[in-house]
PDB file of C-alpha atoms in Angstrom:
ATOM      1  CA  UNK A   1      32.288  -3.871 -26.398  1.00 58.00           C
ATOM      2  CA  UNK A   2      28.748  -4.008 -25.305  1.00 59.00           C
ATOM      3  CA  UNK A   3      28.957  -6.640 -23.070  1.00 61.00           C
ATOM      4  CA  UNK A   4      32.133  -5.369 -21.344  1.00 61.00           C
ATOM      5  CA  UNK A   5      29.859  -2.214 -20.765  1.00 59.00           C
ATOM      6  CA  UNK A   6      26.806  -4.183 -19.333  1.00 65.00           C
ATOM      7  CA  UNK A   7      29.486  -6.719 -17.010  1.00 62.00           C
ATOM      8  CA  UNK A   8      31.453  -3.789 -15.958  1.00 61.00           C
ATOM      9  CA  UNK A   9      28.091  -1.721 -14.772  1.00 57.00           C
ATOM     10  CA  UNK A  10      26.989  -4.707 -13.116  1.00 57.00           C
ATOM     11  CA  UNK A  11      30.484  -5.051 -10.905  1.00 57.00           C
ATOM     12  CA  UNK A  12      29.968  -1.640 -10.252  1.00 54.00           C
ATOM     13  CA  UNK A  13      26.499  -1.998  -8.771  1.00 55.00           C
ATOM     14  CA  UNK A  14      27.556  -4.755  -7.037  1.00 55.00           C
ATOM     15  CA  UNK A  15      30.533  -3.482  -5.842  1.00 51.00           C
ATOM     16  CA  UNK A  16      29.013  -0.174  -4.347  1.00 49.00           C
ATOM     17  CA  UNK A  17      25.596  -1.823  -2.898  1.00 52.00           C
ATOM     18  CA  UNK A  18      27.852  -3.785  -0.441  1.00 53.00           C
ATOM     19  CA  UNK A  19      29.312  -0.261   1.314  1.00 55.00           C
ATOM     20  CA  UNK A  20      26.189   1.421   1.389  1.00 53.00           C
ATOM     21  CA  UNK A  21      25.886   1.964   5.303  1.00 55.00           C
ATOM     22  CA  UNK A  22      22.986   0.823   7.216  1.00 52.00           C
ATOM     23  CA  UNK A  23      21.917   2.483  10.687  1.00 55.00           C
ATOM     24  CA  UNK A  24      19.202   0.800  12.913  1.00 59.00           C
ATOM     25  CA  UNK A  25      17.206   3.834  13.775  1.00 57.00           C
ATOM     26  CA  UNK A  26      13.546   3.592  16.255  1.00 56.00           C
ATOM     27  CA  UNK A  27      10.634   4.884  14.259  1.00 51.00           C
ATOM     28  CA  UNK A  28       9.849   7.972  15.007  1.00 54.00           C
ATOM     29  CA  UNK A  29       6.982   8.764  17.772  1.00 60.00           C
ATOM     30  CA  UNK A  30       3.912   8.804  15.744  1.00 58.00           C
ATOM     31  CA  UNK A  31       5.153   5.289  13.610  1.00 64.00           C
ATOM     32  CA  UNK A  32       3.466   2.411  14.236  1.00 67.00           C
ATOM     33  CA  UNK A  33       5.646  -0.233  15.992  1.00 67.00           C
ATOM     34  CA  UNK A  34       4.036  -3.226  14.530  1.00 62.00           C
ATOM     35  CA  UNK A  35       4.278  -6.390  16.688  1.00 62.00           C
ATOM     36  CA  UNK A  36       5.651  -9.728  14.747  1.00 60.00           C
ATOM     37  CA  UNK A  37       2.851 -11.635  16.890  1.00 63.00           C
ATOM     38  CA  UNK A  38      -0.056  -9.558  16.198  1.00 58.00           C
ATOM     39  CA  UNK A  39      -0.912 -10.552  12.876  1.00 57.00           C
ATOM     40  CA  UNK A  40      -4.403 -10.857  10.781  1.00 53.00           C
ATOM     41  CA  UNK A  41      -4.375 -13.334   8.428  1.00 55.00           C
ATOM     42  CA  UNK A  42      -0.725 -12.949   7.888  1.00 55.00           C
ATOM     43  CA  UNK A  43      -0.535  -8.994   7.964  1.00 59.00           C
ATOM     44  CA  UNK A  44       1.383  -7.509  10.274  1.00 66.00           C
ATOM     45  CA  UNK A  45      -1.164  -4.982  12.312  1.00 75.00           C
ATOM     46  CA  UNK A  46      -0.627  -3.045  15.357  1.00 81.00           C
ATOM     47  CA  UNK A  47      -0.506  -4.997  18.890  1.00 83.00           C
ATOM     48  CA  UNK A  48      -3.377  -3.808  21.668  1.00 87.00           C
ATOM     49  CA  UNK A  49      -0.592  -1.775  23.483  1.00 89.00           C
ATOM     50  CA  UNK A  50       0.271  -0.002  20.412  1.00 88.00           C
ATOM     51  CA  UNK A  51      -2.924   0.943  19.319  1.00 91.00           C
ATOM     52  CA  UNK A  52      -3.889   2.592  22.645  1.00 93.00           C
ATOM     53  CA  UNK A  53      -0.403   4.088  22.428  1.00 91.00           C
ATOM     54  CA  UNK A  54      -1.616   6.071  19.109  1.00 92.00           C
ATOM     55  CA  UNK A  55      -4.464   6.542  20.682  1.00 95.00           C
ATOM     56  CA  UNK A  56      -3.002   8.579  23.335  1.00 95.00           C
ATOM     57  CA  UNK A  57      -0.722  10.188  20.682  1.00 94.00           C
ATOM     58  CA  UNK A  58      -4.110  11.164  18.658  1.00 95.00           C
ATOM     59  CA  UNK A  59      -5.621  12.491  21.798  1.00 96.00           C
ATOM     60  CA  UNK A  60      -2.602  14.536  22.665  1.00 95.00           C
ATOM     61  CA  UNK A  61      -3.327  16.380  19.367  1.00 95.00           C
ATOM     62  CA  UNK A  62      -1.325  14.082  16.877  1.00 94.00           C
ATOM     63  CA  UNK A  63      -3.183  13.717  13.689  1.00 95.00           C
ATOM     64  CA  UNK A  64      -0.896  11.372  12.048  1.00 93.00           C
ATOM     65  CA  UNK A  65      -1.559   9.277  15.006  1.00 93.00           C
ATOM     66  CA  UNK A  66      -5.568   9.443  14.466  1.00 95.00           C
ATOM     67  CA  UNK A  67      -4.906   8.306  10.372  1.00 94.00           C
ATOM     68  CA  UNK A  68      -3.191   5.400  11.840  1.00 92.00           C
ATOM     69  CA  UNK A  69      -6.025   4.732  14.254  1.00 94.00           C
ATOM     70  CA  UNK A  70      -8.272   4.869  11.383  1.00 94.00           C
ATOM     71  CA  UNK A  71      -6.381   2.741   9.122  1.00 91.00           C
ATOM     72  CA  UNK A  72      -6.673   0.310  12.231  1.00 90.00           C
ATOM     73  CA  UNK A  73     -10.341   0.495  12.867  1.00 92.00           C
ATOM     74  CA  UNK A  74     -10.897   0.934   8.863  1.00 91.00           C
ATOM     75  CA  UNK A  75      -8.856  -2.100   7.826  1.00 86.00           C
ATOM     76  CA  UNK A  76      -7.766  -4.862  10.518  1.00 84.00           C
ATOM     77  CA  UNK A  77     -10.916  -4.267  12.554  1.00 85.00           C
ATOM     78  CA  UNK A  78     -13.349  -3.482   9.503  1.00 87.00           C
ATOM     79  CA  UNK A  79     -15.402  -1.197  11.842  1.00 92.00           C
ATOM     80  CA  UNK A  80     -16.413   1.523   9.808  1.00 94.00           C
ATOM     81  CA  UNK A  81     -18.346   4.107  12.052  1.00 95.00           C
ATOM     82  CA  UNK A  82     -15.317   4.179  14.231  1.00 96.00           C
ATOM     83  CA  UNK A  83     -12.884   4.458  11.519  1.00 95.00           C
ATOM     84  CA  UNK A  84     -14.849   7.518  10.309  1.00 97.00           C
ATOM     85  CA  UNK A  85     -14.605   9.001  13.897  1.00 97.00           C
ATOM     86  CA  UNK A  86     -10.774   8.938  14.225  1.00 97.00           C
ATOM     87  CA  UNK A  87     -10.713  10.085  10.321  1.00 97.00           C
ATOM     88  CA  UNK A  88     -12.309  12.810  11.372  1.00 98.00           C
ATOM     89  CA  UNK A  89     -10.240  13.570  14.205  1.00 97.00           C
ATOM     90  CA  UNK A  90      -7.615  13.489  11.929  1.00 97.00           C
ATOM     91  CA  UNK A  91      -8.993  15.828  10.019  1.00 97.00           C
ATOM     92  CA  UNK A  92      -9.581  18.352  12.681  1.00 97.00           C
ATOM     93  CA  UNK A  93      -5.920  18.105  13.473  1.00 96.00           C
ATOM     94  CA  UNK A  94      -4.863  19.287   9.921  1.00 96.00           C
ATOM     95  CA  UNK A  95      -3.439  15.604   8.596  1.00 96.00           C
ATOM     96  CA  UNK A  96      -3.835  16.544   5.077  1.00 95.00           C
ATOM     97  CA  UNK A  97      -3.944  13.358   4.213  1.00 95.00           C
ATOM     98  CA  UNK A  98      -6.870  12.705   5.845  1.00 97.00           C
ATOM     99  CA  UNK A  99      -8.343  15.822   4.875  1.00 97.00           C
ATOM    100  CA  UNK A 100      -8.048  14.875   1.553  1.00 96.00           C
ATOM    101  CA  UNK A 101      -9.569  11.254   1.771  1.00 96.00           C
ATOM    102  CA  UNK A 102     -12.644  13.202   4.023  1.00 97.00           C
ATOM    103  CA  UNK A 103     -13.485  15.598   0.508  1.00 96.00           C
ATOM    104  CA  UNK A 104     -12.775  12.301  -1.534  1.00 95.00           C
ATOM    105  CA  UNK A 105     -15.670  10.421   0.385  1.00 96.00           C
ATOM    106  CA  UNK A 106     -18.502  13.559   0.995  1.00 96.00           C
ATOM    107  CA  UNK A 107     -17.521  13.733  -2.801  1.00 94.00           C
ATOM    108  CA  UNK A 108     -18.767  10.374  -3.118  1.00 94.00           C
ATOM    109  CA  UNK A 109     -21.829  11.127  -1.040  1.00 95.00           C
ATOM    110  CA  UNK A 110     -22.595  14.044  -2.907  1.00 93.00           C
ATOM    111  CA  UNK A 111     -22.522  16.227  -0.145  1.00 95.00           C
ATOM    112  CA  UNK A 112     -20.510  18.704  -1.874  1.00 94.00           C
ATOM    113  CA  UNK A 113     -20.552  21.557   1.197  1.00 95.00           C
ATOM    114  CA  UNK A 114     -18.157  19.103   3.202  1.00 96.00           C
ATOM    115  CA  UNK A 115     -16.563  18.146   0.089  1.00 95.00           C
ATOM    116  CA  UNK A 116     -15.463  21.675  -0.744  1.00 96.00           C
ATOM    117  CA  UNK A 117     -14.680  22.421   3.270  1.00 97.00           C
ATOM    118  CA  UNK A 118     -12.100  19.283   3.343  1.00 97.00           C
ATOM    119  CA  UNK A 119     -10.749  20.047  -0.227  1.00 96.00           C
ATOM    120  CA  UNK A 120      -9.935  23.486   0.774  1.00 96.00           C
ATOM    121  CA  UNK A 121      -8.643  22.238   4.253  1.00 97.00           C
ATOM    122  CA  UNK A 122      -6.483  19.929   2.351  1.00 96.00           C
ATOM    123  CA  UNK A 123      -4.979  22.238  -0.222  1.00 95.00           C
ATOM    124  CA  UNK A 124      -4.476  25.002   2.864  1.00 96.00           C
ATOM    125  CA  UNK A 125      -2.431  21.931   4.048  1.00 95.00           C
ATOM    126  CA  UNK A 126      -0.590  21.482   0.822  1.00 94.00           C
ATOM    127  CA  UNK A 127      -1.829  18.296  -0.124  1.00 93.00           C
ATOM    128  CA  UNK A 128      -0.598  18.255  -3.738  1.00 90.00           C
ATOM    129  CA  UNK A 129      -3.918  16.723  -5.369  1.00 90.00           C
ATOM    130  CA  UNK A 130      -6.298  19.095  -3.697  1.00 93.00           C
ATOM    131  CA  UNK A 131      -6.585  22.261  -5.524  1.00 94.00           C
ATOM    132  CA  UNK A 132      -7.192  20.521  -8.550  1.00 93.00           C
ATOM    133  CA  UNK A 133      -9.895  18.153  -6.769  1.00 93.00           C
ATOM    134  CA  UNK A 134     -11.491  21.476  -4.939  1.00 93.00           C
ATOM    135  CA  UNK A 135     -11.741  22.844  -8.721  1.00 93.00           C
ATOM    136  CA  UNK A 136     -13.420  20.046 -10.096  1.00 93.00           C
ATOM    137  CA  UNK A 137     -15.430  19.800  -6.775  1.00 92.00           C
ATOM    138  CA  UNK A 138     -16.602  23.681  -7.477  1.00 91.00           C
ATOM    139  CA  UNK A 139     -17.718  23.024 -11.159  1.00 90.00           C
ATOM    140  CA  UNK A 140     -19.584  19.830 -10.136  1.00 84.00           C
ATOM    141  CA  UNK A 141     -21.741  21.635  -7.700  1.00 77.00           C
ATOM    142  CA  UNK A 142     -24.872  21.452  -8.001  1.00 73.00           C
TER     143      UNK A 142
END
């Protein structure tokens, strides 16, 4: 009985899997459209068009944009002055995520005055980790 269970489940998954439809969509505006050539050691990055693309996007006031900019500079190009400056600029533009990876990092540096200002930033945002980080950021304090 058990195995007719477990082989009839299994025809069943297999069976609906195959008319699941599938619908080529473009990535939205802000998604990074990652070039099959442009590679770094085998990882996909973003091509020299595309990263002045989200450049443009960034300066146009997209912050999601800016995060991918850093994630660029921060990773593929290992510059880490200029990641900070589009992190930032993320930031400014109320990307929570990068509001809450700016209070992570002044955390880190003990400079708890920015810490608190990007926690609360983030948690105004809704990022769902931040009021509990801006908390613990409050009671740490000096």
């Amino acid at each position: 009985m058990k195995h007719h269970l477990i082989a009839s489940l299994a025809m069943l998954s297999l069976v609906s899997c195959t008319n699941i439809p599938h619908f080529n969509r473009p990535p939205p505006d802000t998604g990074i459209r990652y070039d099959p050539k442009a590679s770094v050691t085998g990882i996909r990055t973003m091509s020299a068009a595309e990263l002045t693309r989200q450049k443009g996007l960034a300066n146009n006031g997209d912050g999601r944009a800016a995060f991918n900019v850093y994630t660029y500079y921060r990773s593929t190009a290992n510059d880490q002055p200029k990641a900070m400056e589009w992190l930032l600029m993320s930031g400014e533009l109320g990307y929570p995520s990068s509001q809450y990876i700016l209070a992570q990092i002044y955390r880190h540096e003990n400079n708890y005055e920015k810490a608190i200002y990007w926690a609360r930033k983030a948690r105004d945002s809704g990022y769902p980790n931040a009021q509990s980080t801006l908390e613990s950021l409050e009671s740490e304090q000096p």
